[in-house]
Amino acid sequence: TADPDSDTAQEVAEQFRKASPPRYLVSPSFGTGWDFPDSQCEFIVLIKVPFESAVSKVVKARTARDVGYADFRAMQVTEQSTGRGMRHELDRCEVILADGHFEWFLYKNRALAQEWFVNAVRKVSKVPPPPPRLLKEQK
């Protein structure tokens, strides 16, 4: 489901949390509003900048009133999505933004991004090796 509030999404999240490692959760439903601290989420892959559907009547109306609305929402959702696995100062989660247009999107919309987000973005030519796994839950 693409609806993060659906019963199906709730069930899948609970199954994921109870599953033994290694476990992977692949879904567009878990970008915002979810909490996966510590070893529940050690990496996130965003395949594309999450623009809302341009055919939505609501998005069309909001964009007609504010031409920057689509970029603002995409930046907001990108930032929120990267934070699902970083829930406290001792937590860690590698995030890969695989969209080749992300560099342009961030350059164009830097003013829409939080400073911490801009400072955290690093361009790499290949995926770095993963950091050591968390041996125990951090609290």
Coordinates of N, CA, C and O in Angstrom, one line a residue:
T1 N 0.8 -1.2 0.0 CA 0.0 0.0 0.0 C 0.9 1.2 0.0 O 2.0 1.2 0.5
A2 N 0.4 2.3 -0.6 CA 1.1 3.6 -0.5 C 0.6 4.4 0.6 O 1.1 5.5 0.9
D3 N -0.4 3.9 1.4 CA -1.0 4.7 2.5 C -0.4 4.3 3.8 O -0.6 3.2 4.3
P4 N 0.4 5.2 4.4 CA 1.1 4.8 5.6 C 0.2 4.6 6.8 O 0.6 4.1 7.8
D5 N -1.0 5.1 6.7 CA -2.0 4.9 7.8 C -2.8 3.7 7.7 O -3.7 3.5 8.6
S6 N -2.6 2.9 6.7 CA -3.5 1.8 6.5 C -3.2 0.7 7.5 O -2.1 0.6 8.1
D7 N -4.2 -0.2 7.7 CA -4.0 -1.4 8.6 C -2.9 -2.3 8.0 O -2.1 -2.8 8.8
T8 N -2.8 -2.4 6.7 CA -1.8 -3.2 6.1 C -0.4 -2.7 6.4 O 0.5 -3.5 6.8
A9 N -0.2 -1.4 6.3 CA 1.1 -0.8 6.7 C 1.5 -1.0 8.2 O 2.6 -1.4 8.5
Q10 N 0.5 -0.9 9.0 CA 0.7 -1.2 10.5 C 1.1 -2.6 10.7 O 2.1 -2.9 11.4
E11 N 0.5 -3.5 10.0 CA 0.8 -5.0 10.1 C 2.2 -5.3 9.6 O 2.9 -6.0 10.2
V12 N 2.5 -4.7 8.5 CA 3.8 -5.0 7.9 C 4.9 -4.4 8.8 O 6.0 -5.0 9.0
A13 N 4.7 -3.2 9.3 CA 5.7 -2.6 10.2 C 5.9 -3.5 11.5 O 7.1 -3.8 11.9
E14 N 4.9 -4.1 12.0 CA 5.0 -4.9 13.2 C 5.7 -6.2 12.8 O 6.5 -6.7 13.6
Q15 N 5.4 -6.8 11.6 CA 6.1 -8.0 11.2 C 7.6 -7.8 11.0 O 8.4 -8.6 11.4
F16 N 7.9 -6.6 10.4 CA 9.3 -6.2 10.2 C 10.0 -6.1 11.5 O 11.1 -6.6 11.7
R17 N 9.4 -5.4 12.5 CA 10.1 -5.3 13.8 C 10.3 -6.6 14.5 O 11.3 -6.7 15.2
K18 N 9.4 -7.6 14.3 CA 9.5 -8.8 15.0 C 10.4 -9.8 14.3 O 10.8 -10.8 14.8
A19 N 10.7 -9.6 13.0 CA 11.5 -10.5 12.2 C 13.0 -10.5 12.7 O 13.5 -9.5 13.2
S20 N 13.6 -11.7 12.5 CA 15.0 -11.8 12.8 C 15.9 -11.2 11.7 O 15.6 -11.3 10.5
P21 N 17.0 -10.6 12.1 CA 17.9 -10.1 11.1 C 18.5 -11.2 10.3 O 18.7 -12.3 10.8
P22 N 18.9 -11.0 9.0 CA 18.8 -9.7 8.3 C 17.3 -9.6 7.8 O 16.7 -10.5 7.4
R23 N 16.9 -8.4 7.8 CA 15.5 -8.1 7.4 C 15.5 -6.8 6.6 O 16.3 -5.9 6.9
Y24 N 14.6 -6.8 5.6 CA 14.6 -5.6 4.7 C 13.1 -5.2 4.5 O 12.2 -6.1 4.4
L25 N 12.8 -3.9 4.6 CA 11.5 -3.4 4.4 C 11.5 -2.5 3.1 O 12.2 -1.5 3.1
V26 N 10.8 -2.9 2.1 CA 10.8 -2.2 0.8 C 9.4 -1.7 0.6 O 8.5 -2.6 0.3
S27 N 9.2 -0.4 0.7 CA 7.8 0.1 0.5 C 7.8 1.6 0.5 O 8.6 2.2 1.2
P28 N 6.9 2.2 -0.3 CA 6.8 3.7 -0.3 C 6.0 4.2 0.9 O 5.9 5.3 1.2
S29 N 5.5 3.2 1.7 CA 4.6 3.6 2.8 C 5.3 4.1 4.1 O 4.7 4.7 5.0
F30 N 6.6 4.0 4.1 CA 7.3 4.2 5.4 C 8.3 5.4 5.3 O 9.2 5.5 6.0
G31 N 8.0 6.4 4.4 CA 8.8 7.5 4.3 C 8.7 8.5 5.4 O 9.7 9.1 5.9
T32 N 7.5 8.8 5.9 CA 7.3 9.8 6.9 C 6.4 9.2 8.0 O 5.5 8.3 7.8
G33 N 6.6 9.7 9.2 CA 5.7 9.3 10.3 C 6.0 8.0 11.0 O 5.2 7.5 11.8
W34 N 7.1 7.4 10.7 CA 7.5 6.1 11.3 C 8.7 6.2 12.1 O 9.6 7.0 11.8
D35 N 8.9 5.3 13.1 CA 10.0 5.3 14.0 C 10.7 4.0 13.9 O 10.1 3.0 14.3
F36 N 11.9 3.9 13.4 CA 12.7 2.7 13.4 C 14.0 2.9 14.0 O 15.0 3.1 13.3
P37 N 14.1 3.0 15.3 CA 15.4 3.3 16.0 C 16.4 2.2 16.0 O 16.0 1.0 15.8
D38 N 17.6 2.5 16.4 CA 18.7 1.6 16.7 C 18.8 0.6 15.5 O 18.9 1.0 14.4
S39 N 18.9 -0.7 15.8 CA 19.2 -1.7 14.8 C 17.9 -2.0 13.9 O 18.0 -2.8 13.0
Q40 N 16.8 -1.4 14.2 CA 15.6 -1.6 13.4 C 15.8 -1.1 12.0 O 15.3 -1.6 11.0
C41 N 16.7 0.0 11.8 CA 16.9 0.6 10.5 C 18.3 1.1 10.5 O 18.6 2.1 11.1
E42 N 19.2 0.4 9.7 CA 20.6 0.8 9.7 C 21.0 1.4 8.3 O 22.1 1.9 8.1
F43 N 20.0 1.3 7.3 CA 20.3 2.0 6.1 C 18.9 2.2 5.4 O 17.9 1.5 5.6
I44 N 18.9 3.3 4.6 CA 17.7 3.7 3.8 C 18.2 4.0 2.4 O 19.2 4.6 2.2
V45 N 17.4 3.5 1.4 CA 17.7 3.8 0.0 C 16.5 4.5 -0.5 O 15.4 4.0 -0.5
L46 N 16.7 5.8 -0.9 CA 15.6 6.5 -1.6 C 16.0 6.5 -3.1 O 17.0 7.0 -3.5
I47 N 15.1 5.9 -3.9 CA 15.3 5.7 -5.3 C 15.2 7.0 -6.1 O 15.9 7.3 -7.1
K48 N 14.3 7.9 -5.6 CA 14.0 9.1 -6.4 C 13.6 10.2 -5.4 O 13.1 9.9 -4.3
V49 N 13.7 11.4 -5.9 CA 13.1 12.5 -5.1 C 11.6 12.4 -5.1 O 11.0 12.2 -6.1
P50 N 11.0 12.4 -3.9 CA 9.6 12.0 -3.8 C 8.6 13.1 -4.1 O 8.0 13.7 -3.2
F51 N 8.5 13.5 -5.4 CA 7.5 14.5 -5.8 C 6.1 13.9 -5.7 O 5.9 12.7 -6.0
E52 N 5.2 14.7 -5.2 CA 3.8 14.2 -5.2 C 3.2 14.2 -6.6 O 3.7 14.9 -7.5
S53 N 2.2 13.4 -6.8 CA 1.6 13.2 -8.1 C 1.1 14.6 -8.6 O 0.3 15.2 -8.0
A54 N 1.5 14.9 -9.8 CA 1.1 16.2 -10.4 C -0.3 16.1 -11.0 O -0.9 17.1 -11.3
V55 N -0.9 14.9 -11.0 CA -2.3 14.8 -11.5 C -3.3 15.0 -10.3 O -4.5 15.1 -10.6
S56 N -2.8 15.0 -9.1 CA -3.7 15.2 -8.0 C -4.3 16.6 -8.0 O -3.7 17.6 -8.2
K57 N -5.6 16.7 -7.8 CA -6.3 17.9 -7.8 C -5.8 18.8 -6.7 O -5.7 20.1 -6.9
V58 N -5.5 18.3 -5.6 CA -5.0 19.0 -4.4 C -3.7 19.6 -4.8 O -3.4 20.8 -4.5
V59 N -2.8 18.8 -5.3 CA -1.4 19.3 -5.7 C -1.5 20.4 -6.8 O -0.9 21.4 -6.7
K60 N -2.4 20.2 -7.7 CA -2.6 21.2 -8.8 C -3.0 22.5 -8.2 O -2.5 23.6 -8.6
A61 N -4.0 22.4 -7.3 CA -4.5 23.7 -6.7 C -3.5 24.4 -5.9 O -3.3 25.6 -5.9
R62 N -2.7 23.6 -5.1 CA -1.7 24.2 -4.3 C -0.5 24.8 -5.1 O 0.0 25.9 -4.8
T63 N -0.2 24.1 -6.2 CA 0.9 24.6 -7.1 C 0.4 25.8 -7.8 O 1.2 26.7 -8.1
A64 N -0.9 25.9 -8.1 CA -1.4 27.1 -8.8 C -1.3 28.3 -7.9 O -1.0 29.4 -8.3
R65 N -1.4 28.1 -6.6 CA -1.3 29.2 -5.6 C 0.2 29.5 -5.3 O 0.5 30.7 -4.9
D66 N 1.0 28.5 -5.3 CA 2.4 28.7 -5.0 C 3.3 27.8 -5.9 O 3.3 26.6 -5.7
V67 N 4.0 28.4 -6.8 CA 4.8 27.6 -7.8 C 5.9 26.8 -7.2 O 6.3 25.8 -7.8
G68 N 6.3 27.1 -6.0 CA 7.3 26.4 -5.3 C 6.8 25.3 -4.4 O 7.6 24.6 -3.8
Y69 N 5.5 25.1 -4.4 CA 4.9 24.1 -3.5 C 5.5 22.7 -3.7 O 5.8 22.0 -2.8
A70 N 5.5 22.2 -5.0 CA 6.0 20.9 -5.3 C 7.4 20.6 -4.8 O 7.7 19.6 -4.2
D71 N 8.3 21.6 -5.0 CA 9.7 21.5 -4.5 C 9.7 21.5 -3.0 O 10.5 20.7 -2.4
F72 N 9.0 22.3 -2.4 CA 8.9 22.4 -0.9 C 8.5 21.1 -0.3 O 9.2 20.5 0.6
R73 N 7.4 20.5 -0.9 CA 6.9 19.2 -0.3 C 7.9 18.1 -0.6 O 8.2 17.2 0.3
A74 N 8.6 18.1 -1.8 CA 9.5 17.0 -2.1 C 10.7 17.1 -1.1 O 11.2 16.1 -0.7
M75 N 11.2 18.3 -0.8 CA 12.3 18.5 0.1 C 11.9 18.1 1.5 O 12.6 17.4 2.2
Q76 N 10.7 18.5 1.9 CA 10.2 18.1 3.2 C 10.1 16.6 3.4 O 10.6 16.0 4.4
V77 N 9.6 15.9 2.4 CA 9.4 14.4 2.5 C 10.8 13.8 2.4 O 11.0 12.8 3.1
T78 N 11.7 14.3 1.6 CA 13.0 13.7 1.5 C 13.7 13.8 2.9 O 14.3 12.8 3.3
E79 N 13.7 14.9 3.5 CA 14.3 15.1 4.8 C 13.6 14.1 5.8 O 14.3 13.5 6.6
Q80 N 12.3 14.1 5.8 CA 11.6 13.2 6.8 C 12.0 11.7 6.5 O 12.2 11.0 7.4
S81 N 12.0 11.4 5.2 CA 12.3 10.0 4.9 C 13.7 9.6 5.3 O 13.9 8.4 5.7
T82 N 14.7 10.5 5.3 CA 16.0 10.1 5.7 C 16.2 10.0 7.2 O 17.1 9.4 7.7
G83 N 15.2 10.5 7.9 CA 15.3 10.4 9.4 C 14.6 9.2 10.1 O 14.7 9.1 11.3
R84 N 14.0 8.3 9.3 CA 13.3 7.2 9.9 C 14.3 6.4 10.8 O 13.8 5.8 11.8
G85 N 15.5 6.3 10.5 CA 16.5 5.4 11.2 C 17.4 6.2 12.1 O 18.2 5.6 12.8
M86 N 17.3 7.5 12.2 CA 18.1 8.3 13.1 C 17.2 8.9 14.1 O 16.6 10.0 13.9
R87 N 17.1 8.3 15.3 CA 16.1 8.7 16.2 C 16.7 9.3 17.5 O 16.0 9.9 18.3
H88 N 18.0 9.3 17.7 CA 18.7 9.9 18.8 C 20.1 10.1 18.5 O 20.6 9.6 17.5
E89 N 20.9 10.7 19.4 CA 22.2 11.1 19.1 C 23.2 9.9 19.0 O 24.3 10.1 18.4
L90 N 22.9 8.8 19.6 CA 23.7 7.6 19.5 C 23.3 6.7 18.4 O 24.0 5.7 18.1
D91 N 22.3 7.0 17.7 CA 21.8 6.1 16.6 C 22.6 6.4 15.3 O 23.3 7.4 15.2
R92 N 22.5 5.5 14.4 CA 23.1 5.8 13.1 C 22.4 5.0 12.0 O 21.8 4.0 12.2
C93 N 22.4 5.7 10.8 CA 21.7 5.1 9.7 C 22.3 5.7 8.4 O 22.3 6.9 8.2
E94 N 22.8 4.8 7.5 CA 23.3 5.3 6.2 C 22.2 5.5 5.3 O 21.2 4.7 5.3
V95 N 22.2 6.6 4.6 CA 21.1 6.9 3.6 C 21.7 7.1 2.2 O 22.7 7.9 2.1
I96 N 21.1 6.4 1.3 CA 21.6 6.6 -0.1 C 20.5 7.2 -0.9 O 19.3 6.7 -0.9
L97 N 20.7 8.4 -1.5 CA 19.8 9.0 -2.4 C 20.2 8.7 -3.8 O 21.2 9.3 -4.3
A98 N 19.6 7.7 -4.4 CA 20.1 7.2 -5.7 C 19.6 8.0 -6.9 O 20.1 7.7 -8.0
D99 N 18.8 8.9 -6.8 CA 18.3 9.7 -7.9 C 19.4 10.6 -8.4 O 20.0 11.4 -7.7
G100 N 19.7 10.4 -9.7 CA 20.8 11.2 -10.3 C 20.5 12.7 -10.4 O 21.4 13.5 -10.6
H101 N 19.2 13.1 -10.2 CA 18.8 14.5 -10.2 C 18.8 15.1 -8.8 O 18.6 16.3 -8.7
F102 N 19.2 14.3 -7.8 CA 19.1 14.9 -6.5 C 20.1 16.0 -6.3 O 19.8 17.0 -5.7
E103 N 21.3 15.9 -6.8 CA 22.3 17.0 -6.7 C 21.7 18.3 -7.3 O 21.8 19.4 -6.6
W104 N 21.1 18.3 -8.5 CA 20.5 19.4 -9.1 C 19.3 19.9 -8.2 O 19.2 21.1 -8.0
F105 N 18.5 19.0 -7.7 CA 17.3 19.4 -6.9 C 17.8 20.1 -5.6 O 17.2 21.1 -5.3
L106 N 18.8 19.6 -5.0 CA 19.3 20.2 -3.7 C 19.9 21.6 -4.1 O 19.7 22.6 -3.3
Y107 N 20.7 21.7 -5.1 CA 21.3 23.0 -5.5 C 20.2 24.0 -5.8 O 20.3 25.1 -5.3
K108 N 19.2 23.6 -6.5 CA 18.1 24.5 -6.9 C 17.3 24.9 -5.6 O 16.7 26.0 -5.6
N109 N 17.1 24.0 -4.7 CA 16.2 24.2 -3.6 C 16.9 24.2 -2.2 O 16.3 23.9 -1.2
R110 N 18.2 24.6 -2.2 CA 19.0 24.6 -1.0 C 18.3 25.4 0.2 O 18.3 25.0 1.3
A111 N 17.6 26.5 -0.2 CA 17.0 27.3 0.8 C 15.8 26.6 1.5 O 15.3 27.0 2.5
L112 N 15.3 25.6 0.8 CA 14.1 24.8 1.4 C 14.6 23.8 2.4 O 13.8 23.2 3.1
A113 N 15.8 23.4 2.3 CA 16.4 22.4 3.2 C 16.9 22.9 4.5 O 17.3 24.0 4.6
Q114 N 16.8 22.0 5.5 CA 17.3 22.3 6.8 C 18.8 22.3 6.7 O 19.4 21.6 6.0
E115 N 19.5 23.2 7.5 CA 21.0 23.2 7.5 C 21.6 21.9 7.8 O 22.6 21.5 7.1
W116 N 21.1 21.2 8.8 CA 21.7 19.9 9.1 C 21.7 18.9 7.9 O 22.6 18.1 7.7
F117 N 20.6 19.0 7.1 CA 20.4 18.1 6.0 C 21.5 18.5 4.9 O 22.1 17.6 4.4
V118 N 21.6 19.7 4.6 CA 22.5 20.2 3.6 C 23.9 19.8 4.0 O 24.7 19.3 3.2
N119 N 24.3 20.0 5.3 CA 25.6 19.6 5.8 C 25.9 18.1 5.8 O 27.0 17.7 5.7
A120 N 24.8 17.3 5.8 CA 25.0 15.9 5.9 C 25.2 15.2 4.5 O 25.7 14.1 4.4
V121 N 24.8 15.9 3.5 CA 24.8 15.3 2.1 C 26.2 15.3 1.6 O 27.0 16.3 1.7
R122 N 26.6 14.1 1.2 CA 28.0 13.9 0.6 C 27.8 13.2 -0.7 O 27.1 12.1 -0.8
K123 N 28.5 13.7 -1.8 CA 28.4 13.0 -3.0 C 29.5 11.9 -3.1 O 30.7 12.2 -2.7
V124 N 29.1 10.7 -3.4 CA 30.1 9.6 -3.5 C 30.0 9.0 -4.9 O 28.9 9.0 -5.5
S125 N 31.1 8.4 -5.4 CA 31.0 7.8 -6.7 C 30.6 6.3 -6.6 O 30.3 5.7 -7.6
K126 N 30.8 5.8 -5.4 CA 30.4 4.4 -5.2 C 29.9 4.2 -3.8 O 30.2 5.0 -2.9
V127 N 29.1 3.3 -3.6 CA 28.5 3.0 -2.2 C 29.6 2.6 -1.3 O 30.4 1.7 -1.6
P128 N 29.8 3.3 -0.2 CA 30.9 3.0 0.8 C 30.5 1.7 1.5 O 29.3 1.3 1.6
P129 N 31.5 1.0 2.1 CA 31.2 -0.2 2.9 C 30.4 0.2 4.1 O 30.5 1.3 4.6
P130 N 29.5 -0.7 4.5 CA 28.7 -0.4 5.7 C 29.5 -0.3 7.0 O 30.5 -0.9 7.1
P131 N 29.1 0.6 7.9 CA 29.7 0.6 9.2 C 29.5 -0.7 9.9 O 28.6 -1.4 9.6
P132 N 30.2 -0.9 11.0 CA 30.0 -2.1 11.8 C 28.5 -2.1 12.3 O 28.0 -1.1 12.6
R133 N 27.9 -3.3 12.4 CA 26.5 -3.4 12.9 C 26.5 -3.0 14.3 O 27.5 -3.1 15.1
L134 N 25.3 -2.5 14.8 CA 25.1 -2.2 16.2 C 25.1 -3.5 16.9 O 24.3 -4.4 16.5
L135 N 25.9 -3.7 18.0 CA 25.9 -5.0 18.7 C 24.7 -5.1 19.7 O 24.3 -6.1 20.0
K136 N 24.3 -3.9 20.2 CA 23.2 -3.9 21.1 C 22.4 -2.7 20.9 O 22.9 -1.7 20.3
E137 N 21.2 -2.7 21.3 CA 20.3 -1.5 21.2 C 20.9 -0.4 22.0 O 21.3 -0.6 23.2
Q138 N 20.9 0.8 21.5 CA 21.4 2.0 22.1 C 20.2 2.7 22.8 O 19.1 2.8 22.2
K139 N 20.3 3.1 24.0 CA 19.2 3.8 24.7 C 19.8 5.1 25.3 O 20.8 5.3 25.7

